[in-house]
PDB file of C-alpha atoms in Angstrom:
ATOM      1  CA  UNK A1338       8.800  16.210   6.766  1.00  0.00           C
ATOM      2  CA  UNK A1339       6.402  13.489   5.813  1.00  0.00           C
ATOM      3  CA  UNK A1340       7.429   9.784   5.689  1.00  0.00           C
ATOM      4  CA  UNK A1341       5.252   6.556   4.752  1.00  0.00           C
ATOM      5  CA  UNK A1342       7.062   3.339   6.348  1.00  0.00           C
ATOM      6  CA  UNK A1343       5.931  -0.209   5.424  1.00  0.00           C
ATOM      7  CA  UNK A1344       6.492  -3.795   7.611  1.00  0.00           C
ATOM      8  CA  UNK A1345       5.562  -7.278   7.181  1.00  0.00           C
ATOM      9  CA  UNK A1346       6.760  -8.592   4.301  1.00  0.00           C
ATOM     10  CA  UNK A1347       8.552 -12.250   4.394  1.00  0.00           C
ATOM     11  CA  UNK A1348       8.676 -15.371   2.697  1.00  0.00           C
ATOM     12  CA  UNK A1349       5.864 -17.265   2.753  1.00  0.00           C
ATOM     13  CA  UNK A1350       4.374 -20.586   1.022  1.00  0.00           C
ATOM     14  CA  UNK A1351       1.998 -20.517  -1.775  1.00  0.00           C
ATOM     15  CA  UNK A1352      -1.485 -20.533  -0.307  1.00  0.00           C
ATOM     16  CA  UNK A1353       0.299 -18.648   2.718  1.00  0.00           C
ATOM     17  CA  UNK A1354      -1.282 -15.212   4.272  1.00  0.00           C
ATOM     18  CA  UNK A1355       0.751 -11.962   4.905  1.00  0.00           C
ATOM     19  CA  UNK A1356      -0.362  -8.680   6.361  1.00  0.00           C
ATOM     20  CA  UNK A1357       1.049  -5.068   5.349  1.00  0.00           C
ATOM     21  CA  UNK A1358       1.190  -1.879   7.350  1.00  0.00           C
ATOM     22  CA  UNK A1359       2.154   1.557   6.316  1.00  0.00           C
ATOM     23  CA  UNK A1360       2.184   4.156   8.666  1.00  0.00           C
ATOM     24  CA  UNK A1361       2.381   7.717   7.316  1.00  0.00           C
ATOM     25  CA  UNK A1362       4.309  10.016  10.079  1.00  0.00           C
ATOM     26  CA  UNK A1363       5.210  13.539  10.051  1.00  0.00           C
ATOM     27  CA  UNK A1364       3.612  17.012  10.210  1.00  0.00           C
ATOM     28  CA  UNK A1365       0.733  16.117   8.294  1.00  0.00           C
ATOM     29  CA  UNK A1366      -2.764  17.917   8.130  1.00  0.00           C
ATOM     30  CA  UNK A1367      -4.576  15.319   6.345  1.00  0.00           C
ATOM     31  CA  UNK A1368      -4.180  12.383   4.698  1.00  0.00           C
ATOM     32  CA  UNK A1369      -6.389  11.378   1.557  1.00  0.00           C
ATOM     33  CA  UNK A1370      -6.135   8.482  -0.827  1.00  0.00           C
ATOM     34  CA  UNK A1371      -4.001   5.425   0.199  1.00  0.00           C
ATOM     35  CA  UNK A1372      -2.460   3.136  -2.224  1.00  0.00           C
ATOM     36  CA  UNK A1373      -0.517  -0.266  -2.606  1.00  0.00           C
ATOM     37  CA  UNK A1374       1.803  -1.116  -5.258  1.00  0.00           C
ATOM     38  CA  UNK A1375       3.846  -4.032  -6.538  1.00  0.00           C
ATOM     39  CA  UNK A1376       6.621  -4.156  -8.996  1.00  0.00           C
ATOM     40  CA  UNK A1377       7.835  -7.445  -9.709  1.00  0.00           C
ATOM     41  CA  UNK A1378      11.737  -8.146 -11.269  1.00  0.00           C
ATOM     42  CA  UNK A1379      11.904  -6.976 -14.775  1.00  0.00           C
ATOM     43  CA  UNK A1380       8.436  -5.907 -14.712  1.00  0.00           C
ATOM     44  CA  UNK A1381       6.705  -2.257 -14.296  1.00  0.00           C
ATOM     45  CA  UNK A1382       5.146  -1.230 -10.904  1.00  0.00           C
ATOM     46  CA  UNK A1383       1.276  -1.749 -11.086  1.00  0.00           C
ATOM     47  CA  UNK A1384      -1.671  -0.582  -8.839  1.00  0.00           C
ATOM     48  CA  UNK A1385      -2.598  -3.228  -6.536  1.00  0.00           C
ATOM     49  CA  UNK A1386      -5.109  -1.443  -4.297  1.00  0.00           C
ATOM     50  CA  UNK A1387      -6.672   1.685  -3.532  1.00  0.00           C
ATOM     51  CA  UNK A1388      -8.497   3.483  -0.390  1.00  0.00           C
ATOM     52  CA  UNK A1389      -9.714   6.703   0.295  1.00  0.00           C
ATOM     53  CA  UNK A1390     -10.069   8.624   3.114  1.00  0.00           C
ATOM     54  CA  UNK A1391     -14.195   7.433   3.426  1.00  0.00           C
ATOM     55  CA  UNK A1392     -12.999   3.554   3.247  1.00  0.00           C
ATOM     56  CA  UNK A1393     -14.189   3.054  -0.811  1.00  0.00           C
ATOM     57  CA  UNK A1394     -12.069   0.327  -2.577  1.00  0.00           C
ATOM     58  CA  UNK A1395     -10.689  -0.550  -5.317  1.00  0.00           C
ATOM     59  CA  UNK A1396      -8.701  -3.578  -6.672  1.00  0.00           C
ATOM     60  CA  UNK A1397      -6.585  -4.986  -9.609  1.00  0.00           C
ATOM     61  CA  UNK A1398      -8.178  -7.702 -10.599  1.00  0.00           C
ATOM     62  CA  UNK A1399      -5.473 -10.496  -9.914  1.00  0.00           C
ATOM     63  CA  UNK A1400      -5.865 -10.187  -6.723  1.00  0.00           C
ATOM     64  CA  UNK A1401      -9.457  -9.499  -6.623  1.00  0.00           C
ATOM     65  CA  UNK A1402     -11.196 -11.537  -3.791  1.00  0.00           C
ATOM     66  CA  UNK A1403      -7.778 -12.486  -2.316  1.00  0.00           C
ATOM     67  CA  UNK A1404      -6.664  -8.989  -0.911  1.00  0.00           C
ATOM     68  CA  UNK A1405      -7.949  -6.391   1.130  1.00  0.00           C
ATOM     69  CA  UNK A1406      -7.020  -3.036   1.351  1.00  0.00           C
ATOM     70  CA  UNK A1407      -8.248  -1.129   4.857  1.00  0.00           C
ATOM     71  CA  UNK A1408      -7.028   1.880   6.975  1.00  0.00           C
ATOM     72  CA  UNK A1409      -7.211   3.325  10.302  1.00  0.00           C
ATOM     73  CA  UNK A1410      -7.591   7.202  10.040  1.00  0.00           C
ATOM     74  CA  UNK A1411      -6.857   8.089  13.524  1.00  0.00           C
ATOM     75  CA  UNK A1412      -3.681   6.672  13.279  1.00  0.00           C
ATOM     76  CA  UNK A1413      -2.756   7.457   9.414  1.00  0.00           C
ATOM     77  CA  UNK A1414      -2.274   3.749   8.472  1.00  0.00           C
ATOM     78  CA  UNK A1415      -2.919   1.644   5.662  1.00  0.00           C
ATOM     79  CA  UNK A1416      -2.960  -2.563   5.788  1.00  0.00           C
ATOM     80  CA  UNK A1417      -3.018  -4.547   2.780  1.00  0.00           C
ATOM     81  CA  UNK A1418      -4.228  -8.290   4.327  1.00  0.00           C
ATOM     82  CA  UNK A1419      -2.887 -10.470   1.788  1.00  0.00           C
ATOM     83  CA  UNK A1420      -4.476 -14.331   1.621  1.00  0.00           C
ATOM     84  CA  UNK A1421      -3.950 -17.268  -0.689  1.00  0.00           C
ATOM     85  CA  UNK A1422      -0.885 -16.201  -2.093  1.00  0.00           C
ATOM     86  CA  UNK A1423       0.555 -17.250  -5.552  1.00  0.00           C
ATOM     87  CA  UNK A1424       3.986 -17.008  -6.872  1.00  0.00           C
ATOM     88  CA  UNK A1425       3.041 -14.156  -9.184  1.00  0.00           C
ATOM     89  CA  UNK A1426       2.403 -11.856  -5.940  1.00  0.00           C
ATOM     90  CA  UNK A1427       5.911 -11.900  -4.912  1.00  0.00           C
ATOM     91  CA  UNK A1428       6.996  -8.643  -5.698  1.00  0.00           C
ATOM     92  CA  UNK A1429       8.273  -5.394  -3.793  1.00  0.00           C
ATOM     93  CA  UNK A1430       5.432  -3.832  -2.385  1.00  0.00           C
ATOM     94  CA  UNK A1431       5.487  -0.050  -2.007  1.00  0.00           C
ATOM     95  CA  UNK A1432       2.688   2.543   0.239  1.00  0.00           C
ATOM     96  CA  UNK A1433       1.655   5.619  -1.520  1.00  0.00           C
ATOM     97  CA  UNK A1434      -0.407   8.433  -0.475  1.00  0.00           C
ATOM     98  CA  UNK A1435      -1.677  11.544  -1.814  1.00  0.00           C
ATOM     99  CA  UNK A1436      -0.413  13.690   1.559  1.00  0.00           C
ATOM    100  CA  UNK A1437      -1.492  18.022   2.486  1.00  0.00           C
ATOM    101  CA  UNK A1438       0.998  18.739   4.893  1.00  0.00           C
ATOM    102  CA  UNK A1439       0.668  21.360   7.932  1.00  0.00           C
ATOM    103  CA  UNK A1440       3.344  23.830   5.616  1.00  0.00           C
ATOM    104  CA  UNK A1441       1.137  24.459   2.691  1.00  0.00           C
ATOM    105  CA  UNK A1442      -2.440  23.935   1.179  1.00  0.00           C
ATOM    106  CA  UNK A1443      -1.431  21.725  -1.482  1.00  0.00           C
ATOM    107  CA  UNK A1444      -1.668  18.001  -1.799  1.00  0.00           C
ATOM    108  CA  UNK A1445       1.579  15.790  -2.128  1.00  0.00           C
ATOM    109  CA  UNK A1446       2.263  12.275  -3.072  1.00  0.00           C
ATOM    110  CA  UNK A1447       4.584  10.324  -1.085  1.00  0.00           C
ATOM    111  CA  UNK A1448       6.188   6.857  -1.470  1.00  0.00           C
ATOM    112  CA  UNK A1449       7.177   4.199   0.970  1.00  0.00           C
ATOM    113  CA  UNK A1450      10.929   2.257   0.618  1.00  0.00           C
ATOM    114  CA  UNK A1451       9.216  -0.800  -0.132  1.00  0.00           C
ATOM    115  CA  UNK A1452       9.013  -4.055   1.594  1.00  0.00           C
ATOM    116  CA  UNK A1453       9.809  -7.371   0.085  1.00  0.00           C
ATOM    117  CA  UNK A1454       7.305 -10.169  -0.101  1.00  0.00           C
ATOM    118  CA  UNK A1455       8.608 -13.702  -1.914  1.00  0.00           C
ATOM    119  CA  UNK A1456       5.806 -16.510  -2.446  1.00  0.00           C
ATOM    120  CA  UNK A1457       7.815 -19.851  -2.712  1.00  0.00           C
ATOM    121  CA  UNK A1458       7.774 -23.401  -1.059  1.00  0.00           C
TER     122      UNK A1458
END
């Protein structure tokens, strides 16, 4: 059984910083592309951020230059470090991963529960 769990979301002011973690647990045999996503009330989820096993990038472009998605292989974790925050970024933010567990050769994505983050002063 594989399982992706988030922490550190929270309130915090606009211009505020927040740092997310998702650790991906479980008998796992290797983990590939890491993503974050956001889904804001009454709107759809959206990519936020993307990382692959070899540390390349990618961003949406509203929060370009204000978030940055890393990982530490070893331990099979994703952080999204999240700095001047707007209003628009609160949102529930969800892990995702692209998974090959040890009980068969193929390749399975996984999602995290989500964990809230609310921009507001």
């Amino acid at each position: 059984q594989v399982q992706l769990v988030e922490s550190g979301g929270g309130l915090v002011q606009p211009g505020g910083s927040l740092r997310l973690s998702c650790a991906a647990s479980g008998s796992i045999f290797v983990v590939n592309t890491m993503y974050w996503y956001r889904q804001a009330p009454g709107k759809q989820r959206e990519l936020v951020a993307t990382v692959t096993s070899g540390g390349w990038t990618t961003y949406a472009d509203a929060v370009k230059g204000r978030f940055t998605i890393s990982r530490d292989n070893a331990k099979n974790t994703v952080f999204l470090q999240m700095n001047s925050l707007k209003p628009e970024d609160t949102a529930v933010y969800y892990c995702n991963a692209d998974i090959q567990p040890l009980s068969t050769i193929w390749v399975t994505n996984y999602w995290g529960q989500g964990t809230q983050v609310t921009v507001s002063s």
